[in-house]
Short mmCIF file of C-alpha atoms and ligand atoms in Angstrom, two decimals:
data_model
loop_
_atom_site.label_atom_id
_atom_site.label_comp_id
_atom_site.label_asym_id
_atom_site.label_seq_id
_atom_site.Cartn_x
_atom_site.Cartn_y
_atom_site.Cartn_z
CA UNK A 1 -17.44 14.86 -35.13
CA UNK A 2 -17.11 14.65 -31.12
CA UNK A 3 -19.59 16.72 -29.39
CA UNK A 4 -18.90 19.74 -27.50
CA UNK A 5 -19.91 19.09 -23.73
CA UNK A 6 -19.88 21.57 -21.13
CA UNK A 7 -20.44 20.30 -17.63
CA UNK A 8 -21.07 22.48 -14.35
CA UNK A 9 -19.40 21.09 -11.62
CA UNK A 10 -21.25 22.83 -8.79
CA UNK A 11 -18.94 21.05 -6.08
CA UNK A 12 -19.88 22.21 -2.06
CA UNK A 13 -21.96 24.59 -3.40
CA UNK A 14 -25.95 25.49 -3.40
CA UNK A 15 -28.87 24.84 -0.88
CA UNK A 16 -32.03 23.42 -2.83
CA UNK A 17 -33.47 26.95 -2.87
CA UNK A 18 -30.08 27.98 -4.23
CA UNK A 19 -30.88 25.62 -6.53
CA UNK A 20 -33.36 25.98 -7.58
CA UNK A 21 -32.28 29.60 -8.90
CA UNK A 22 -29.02 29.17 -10.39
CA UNK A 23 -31.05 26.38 -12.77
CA UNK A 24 -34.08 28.39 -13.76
CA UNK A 25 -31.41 31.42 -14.41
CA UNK A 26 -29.90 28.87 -16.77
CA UNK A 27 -33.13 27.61 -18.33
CA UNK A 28 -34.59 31.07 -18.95
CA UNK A 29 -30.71 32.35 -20.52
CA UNK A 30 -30.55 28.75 -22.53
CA UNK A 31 -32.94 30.20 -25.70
CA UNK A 32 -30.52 29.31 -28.44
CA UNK A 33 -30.37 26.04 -30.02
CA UNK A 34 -27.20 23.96 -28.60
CA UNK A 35 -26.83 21.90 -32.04
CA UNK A 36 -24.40 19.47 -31.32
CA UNK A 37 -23.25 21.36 -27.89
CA UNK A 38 -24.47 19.34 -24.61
CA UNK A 39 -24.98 20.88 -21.65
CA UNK A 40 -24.70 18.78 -17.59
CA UNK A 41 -25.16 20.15 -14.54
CA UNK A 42 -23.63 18.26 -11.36
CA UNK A 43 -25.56 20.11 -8.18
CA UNK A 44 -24.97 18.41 -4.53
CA UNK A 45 -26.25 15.03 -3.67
CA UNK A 46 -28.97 17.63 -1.42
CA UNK A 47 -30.21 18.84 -5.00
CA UNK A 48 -30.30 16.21 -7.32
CA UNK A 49 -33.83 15.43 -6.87
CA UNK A 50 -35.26 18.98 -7.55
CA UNK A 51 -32.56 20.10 -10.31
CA UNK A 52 -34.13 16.88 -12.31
CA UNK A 53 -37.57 17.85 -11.77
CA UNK A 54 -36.65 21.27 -13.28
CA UNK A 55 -34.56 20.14 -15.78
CA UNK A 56 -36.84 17.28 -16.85
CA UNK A 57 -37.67 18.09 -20.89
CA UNK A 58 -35.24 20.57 -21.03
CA UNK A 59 -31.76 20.55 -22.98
CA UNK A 60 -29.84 20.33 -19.56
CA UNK A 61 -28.25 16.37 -18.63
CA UNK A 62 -27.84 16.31 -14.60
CA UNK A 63 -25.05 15.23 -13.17
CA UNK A 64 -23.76 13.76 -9.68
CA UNK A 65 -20.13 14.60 -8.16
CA UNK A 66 -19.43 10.75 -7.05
CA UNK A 67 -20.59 7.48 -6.47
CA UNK A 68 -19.88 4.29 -4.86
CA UNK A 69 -19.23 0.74 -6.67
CA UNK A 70 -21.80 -0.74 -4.89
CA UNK A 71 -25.91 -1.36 -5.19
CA UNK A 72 -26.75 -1.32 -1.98
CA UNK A 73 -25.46 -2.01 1.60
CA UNK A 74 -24.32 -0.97 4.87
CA UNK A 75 -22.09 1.79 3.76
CA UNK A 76 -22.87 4.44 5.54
CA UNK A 77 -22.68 7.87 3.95
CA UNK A 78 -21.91 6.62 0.37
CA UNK A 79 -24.82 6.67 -2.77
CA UNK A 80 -25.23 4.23 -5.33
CA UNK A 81 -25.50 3.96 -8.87
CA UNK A 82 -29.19 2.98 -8.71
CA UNK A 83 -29.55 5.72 -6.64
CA UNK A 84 -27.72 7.97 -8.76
CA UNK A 85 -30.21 6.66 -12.15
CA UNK A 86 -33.16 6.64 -9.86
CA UNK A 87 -33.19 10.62 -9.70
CA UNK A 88 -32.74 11.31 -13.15
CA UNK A 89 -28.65 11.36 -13.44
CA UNK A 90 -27.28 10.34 -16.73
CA UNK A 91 -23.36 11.38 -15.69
CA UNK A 92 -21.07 11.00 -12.72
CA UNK A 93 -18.22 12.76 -11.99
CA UNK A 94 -15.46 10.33 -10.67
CA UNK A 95 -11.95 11.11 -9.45
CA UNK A 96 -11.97 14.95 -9.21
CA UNK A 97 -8.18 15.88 -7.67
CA UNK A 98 -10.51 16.91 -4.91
CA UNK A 99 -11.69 13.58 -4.25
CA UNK A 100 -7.97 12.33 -4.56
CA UNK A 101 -6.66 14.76 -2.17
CA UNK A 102 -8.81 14.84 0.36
CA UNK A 103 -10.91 11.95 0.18
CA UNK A 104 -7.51 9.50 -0.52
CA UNK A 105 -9.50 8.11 -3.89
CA UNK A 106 -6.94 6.34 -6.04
CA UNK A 107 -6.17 5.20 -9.72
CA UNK A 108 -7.53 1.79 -8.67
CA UNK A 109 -10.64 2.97 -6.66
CA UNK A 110 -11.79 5.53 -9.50
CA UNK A 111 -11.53 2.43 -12.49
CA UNK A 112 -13.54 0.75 -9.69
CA UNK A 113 -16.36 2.74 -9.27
CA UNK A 114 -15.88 3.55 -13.22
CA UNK A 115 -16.66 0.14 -14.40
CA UNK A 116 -19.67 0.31 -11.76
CA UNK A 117 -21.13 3.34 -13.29
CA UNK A 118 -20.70 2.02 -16.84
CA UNK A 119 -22.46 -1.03 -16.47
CA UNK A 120 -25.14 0.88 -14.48
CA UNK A 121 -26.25 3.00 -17.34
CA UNK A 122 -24.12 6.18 -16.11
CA UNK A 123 -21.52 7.67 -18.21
CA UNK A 124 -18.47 8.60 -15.84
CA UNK A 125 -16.50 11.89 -16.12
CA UNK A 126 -13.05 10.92 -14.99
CA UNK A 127 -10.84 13.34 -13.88
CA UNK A 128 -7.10 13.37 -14.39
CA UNK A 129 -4.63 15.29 -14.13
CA UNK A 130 -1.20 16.59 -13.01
CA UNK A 131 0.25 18.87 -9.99
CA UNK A 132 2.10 21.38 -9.94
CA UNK A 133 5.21 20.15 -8.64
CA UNK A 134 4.53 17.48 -11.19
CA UNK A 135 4.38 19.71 -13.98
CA UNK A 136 7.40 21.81 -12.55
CA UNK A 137 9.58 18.22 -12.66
CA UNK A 138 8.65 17.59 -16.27
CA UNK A 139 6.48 14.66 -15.81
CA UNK A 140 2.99 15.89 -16.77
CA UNK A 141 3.15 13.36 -19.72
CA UNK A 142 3.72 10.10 -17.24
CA UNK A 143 1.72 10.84 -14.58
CA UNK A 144 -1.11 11.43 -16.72
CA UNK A 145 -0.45 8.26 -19.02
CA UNK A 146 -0.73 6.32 -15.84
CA UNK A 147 -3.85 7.99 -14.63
CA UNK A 148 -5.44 7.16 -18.08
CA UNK A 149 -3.71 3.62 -17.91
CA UNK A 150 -4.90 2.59 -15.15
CA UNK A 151 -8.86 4.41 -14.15
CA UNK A 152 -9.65 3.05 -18.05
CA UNK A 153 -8.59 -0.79 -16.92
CA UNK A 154 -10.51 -3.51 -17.68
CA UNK A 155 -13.37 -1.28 -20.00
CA UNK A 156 -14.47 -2.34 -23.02
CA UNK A 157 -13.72 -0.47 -26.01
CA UNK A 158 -17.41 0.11 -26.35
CA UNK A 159 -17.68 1.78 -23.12
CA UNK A 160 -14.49 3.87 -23.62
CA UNK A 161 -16.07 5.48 -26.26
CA UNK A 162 -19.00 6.30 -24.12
CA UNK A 163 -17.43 7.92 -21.38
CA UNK A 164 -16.04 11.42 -20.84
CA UNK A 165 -12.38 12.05 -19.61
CA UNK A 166 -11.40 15.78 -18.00
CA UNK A 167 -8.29 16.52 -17.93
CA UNK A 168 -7.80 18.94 -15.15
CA UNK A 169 -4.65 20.10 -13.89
CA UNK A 170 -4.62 20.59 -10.36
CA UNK A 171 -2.37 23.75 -10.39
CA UNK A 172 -5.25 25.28 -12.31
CA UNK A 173 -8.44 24.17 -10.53
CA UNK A 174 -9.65 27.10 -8.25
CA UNK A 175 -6.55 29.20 -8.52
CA UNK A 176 -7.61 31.53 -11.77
CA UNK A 177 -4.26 29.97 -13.52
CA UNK A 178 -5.21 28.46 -16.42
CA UNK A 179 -3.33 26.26 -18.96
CA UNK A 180 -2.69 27.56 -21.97
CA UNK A 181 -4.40 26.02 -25.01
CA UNK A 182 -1.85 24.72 -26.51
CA UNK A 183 -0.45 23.46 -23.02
CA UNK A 184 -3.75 22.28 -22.88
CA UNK A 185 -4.05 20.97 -26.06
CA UNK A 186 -0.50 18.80 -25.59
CA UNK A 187 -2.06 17.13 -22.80
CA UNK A 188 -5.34 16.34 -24.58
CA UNK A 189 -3.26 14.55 -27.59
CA UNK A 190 -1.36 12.81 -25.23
CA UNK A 191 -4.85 11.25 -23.97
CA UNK A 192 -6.05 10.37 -26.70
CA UNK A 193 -3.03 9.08 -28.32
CA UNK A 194 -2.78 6.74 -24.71
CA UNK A 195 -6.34 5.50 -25.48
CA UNK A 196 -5.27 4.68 -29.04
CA UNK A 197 -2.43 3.14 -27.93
CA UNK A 198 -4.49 0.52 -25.41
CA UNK A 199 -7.99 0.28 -27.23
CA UNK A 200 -7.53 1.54 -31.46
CA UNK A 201 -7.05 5.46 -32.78
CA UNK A 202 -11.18 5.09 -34.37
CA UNK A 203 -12.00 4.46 -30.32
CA UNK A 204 -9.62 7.12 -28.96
CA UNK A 205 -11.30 9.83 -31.88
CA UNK A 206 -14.49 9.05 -30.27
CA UNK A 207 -13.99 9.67 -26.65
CA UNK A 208 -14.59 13.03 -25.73
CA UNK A 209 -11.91 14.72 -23.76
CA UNK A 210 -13.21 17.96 -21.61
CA UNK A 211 -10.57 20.61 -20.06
CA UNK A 212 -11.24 21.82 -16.50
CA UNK A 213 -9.21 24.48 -14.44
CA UNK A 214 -10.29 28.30 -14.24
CA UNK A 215 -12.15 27.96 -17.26
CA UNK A 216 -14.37 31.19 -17.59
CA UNK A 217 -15.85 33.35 -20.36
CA UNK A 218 -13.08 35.07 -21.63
CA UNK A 219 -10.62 32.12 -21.95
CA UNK A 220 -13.48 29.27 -22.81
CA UNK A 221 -13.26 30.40 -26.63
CA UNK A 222 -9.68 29.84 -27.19
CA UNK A 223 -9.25 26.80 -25.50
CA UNK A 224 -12.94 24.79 -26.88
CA UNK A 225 -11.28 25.60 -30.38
CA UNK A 226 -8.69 23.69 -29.94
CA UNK A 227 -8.52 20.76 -32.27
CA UNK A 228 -8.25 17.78 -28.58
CA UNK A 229 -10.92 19.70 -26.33
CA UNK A 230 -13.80 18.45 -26.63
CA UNK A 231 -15.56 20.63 -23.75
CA UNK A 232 -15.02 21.91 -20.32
CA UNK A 233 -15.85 20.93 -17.20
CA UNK A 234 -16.57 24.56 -15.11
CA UNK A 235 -16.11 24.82 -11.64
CA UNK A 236 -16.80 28.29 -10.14
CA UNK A 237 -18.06 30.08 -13.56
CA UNK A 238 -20.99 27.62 -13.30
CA UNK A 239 -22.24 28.90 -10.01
CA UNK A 240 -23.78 31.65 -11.76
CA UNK A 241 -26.07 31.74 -14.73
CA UNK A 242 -24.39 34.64 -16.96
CA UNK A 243 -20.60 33.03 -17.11
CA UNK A 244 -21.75 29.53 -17.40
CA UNK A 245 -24.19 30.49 -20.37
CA UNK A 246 -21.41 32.34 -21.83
CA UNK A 247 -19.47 29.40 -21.60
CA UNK A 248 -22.38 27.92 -23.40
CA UNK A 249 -22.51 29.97 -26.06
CA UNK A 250 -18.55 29.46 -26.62
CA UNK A 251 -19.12 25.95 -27.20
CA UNK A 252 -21.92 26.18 -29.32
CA UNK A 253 -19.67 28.40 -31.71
CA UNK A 254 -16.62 26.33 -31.77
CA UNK A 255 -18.87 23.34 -32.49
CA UNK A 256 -19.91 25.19 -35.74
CA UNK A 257 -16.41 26.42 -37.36
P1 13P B 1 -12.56 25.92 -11.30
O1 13P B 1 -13.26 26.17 -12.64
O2 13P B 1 -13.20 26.64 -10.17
O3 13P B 1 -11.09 26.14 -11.42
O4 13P B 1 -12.77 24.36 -10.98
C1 13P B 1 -12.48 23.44 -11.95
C2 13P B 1 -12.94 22.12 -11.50
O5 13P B 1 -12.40 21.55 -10.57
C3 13P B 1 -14.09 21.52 -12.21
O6 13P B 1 -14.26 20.19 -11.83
#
């Protein structure tokens, strides 16, 4: 049985002080057990350090939003996996469509850094997923083949099975569209039959496969119970305590049934 994970990807959001509140409004809401439900939360770079000091102990993982595929160096502006490990993060979001549209990240540069944060102890969360005008010329199915095809290059089937893809379709990030479940659901299959196809279908039943795109309380039921989605990944539902628990709590009951 995959896990259920719900990750809060806080983006450009959230001063330390905001921080610090959104998490202890989370930590005092969190009082039922999670049983096989996991919980992230990806604050700012700016947060990192105090978010682990108040979720240290507790059921919350913390996440980052990026990283680079490098140690150390003169890079100015980037942070590295050590970095990353050093303040407490377990996960790392790589290749949001944010990062790809404004940031020019590519297939190639997201398998990159992906390898990096593998064989630095960080489990990525890579994003893929299609566009709208994409999806409105029927080719959802190849562009996101490729995306899997080529960020998952060159890992191990051992670390496949480690990692966390989101599928997030761009026409639904920020814009209060959502997919469908079963639209949803369609693409998730597709995934996973992809990783079957390159690694073996045990592997691809083991990789959990999160949905991100206007996911909120009232739609987070539905689409976690679908047979592919293996979580969420929230974007602005997490930046407040009540929706994201609520979220939460909608994992934790499709994990049971
Ligand atoms: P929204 O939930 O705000 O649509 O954002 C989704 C997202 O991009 C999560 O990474």
């Amino acid at each position: 049985m995959r896990p259920k994970i719900i990750a809060g990807n806080w983006k450009m959001y959230k001063t330390p002080t905001e921080s610090k509140d959104l998490v202890e409004g989370i930590k005092a809401k969190l009082t039922f057990p999670l049983g096989a439900a996991k919980v992230i939360v990806c604050p700012p770079f700016t947060s990192l350090a105090l978010v682990q000091s108040l979720v240290s102990g507790s059921a919350i993982a913390l996440g980052a939003q990026n990283v680079y595929f490098e140690d150390e160096g003169a890079y100015t502006g980037e942070v590295s996996p050590p970095m990353l490990r050093s303040v407490g993060c377990s996960y790392v979001i790589l290749g949001h469509s944010e990062r790809r549209q404004y940031f020019g990240e590519t297939n190639e540069l997201v398998n990159k850094k992906a390898r990096k944060a593998l064989a630095s102890g960080l489990i990525p969360i890579v994003c893929v997923g299609e566009t709208l005008e994409q999806r409105e010329k029927n080719i959802t199915d190849q562009i996101v083949t490729t995306q899997v095809r080529s960020v998952l290059k060159d890992i191990s089937s051992g670390d496949v099975e480690r990692l966390i893809i989101a599928y997030e379709p761009v026409w639904a990030i920020g814009t209060g569209k959502t997919a469908t479940p079963q639209q949803a659901q369609d693409v998730h299959l597709l995934i996973r039959k992809t990783i079957g196809q390159m690694y073996a279908w045990a592997t691809a039943e083991k990789v959990v496969i999160q949905y991100g795109g206007s996911v909120k309380p009232e739609n987070s039921r539905d689409l976690l119970s679908q047979a592919d989605i293996d979580g969420a990944l929230v974007g602005g539902a997490c930046l407040k305590a009540d929706s994201f628990i609520a979220i939460i709590e909608n994992a934790v009951l499709t994990s049971r049934k």
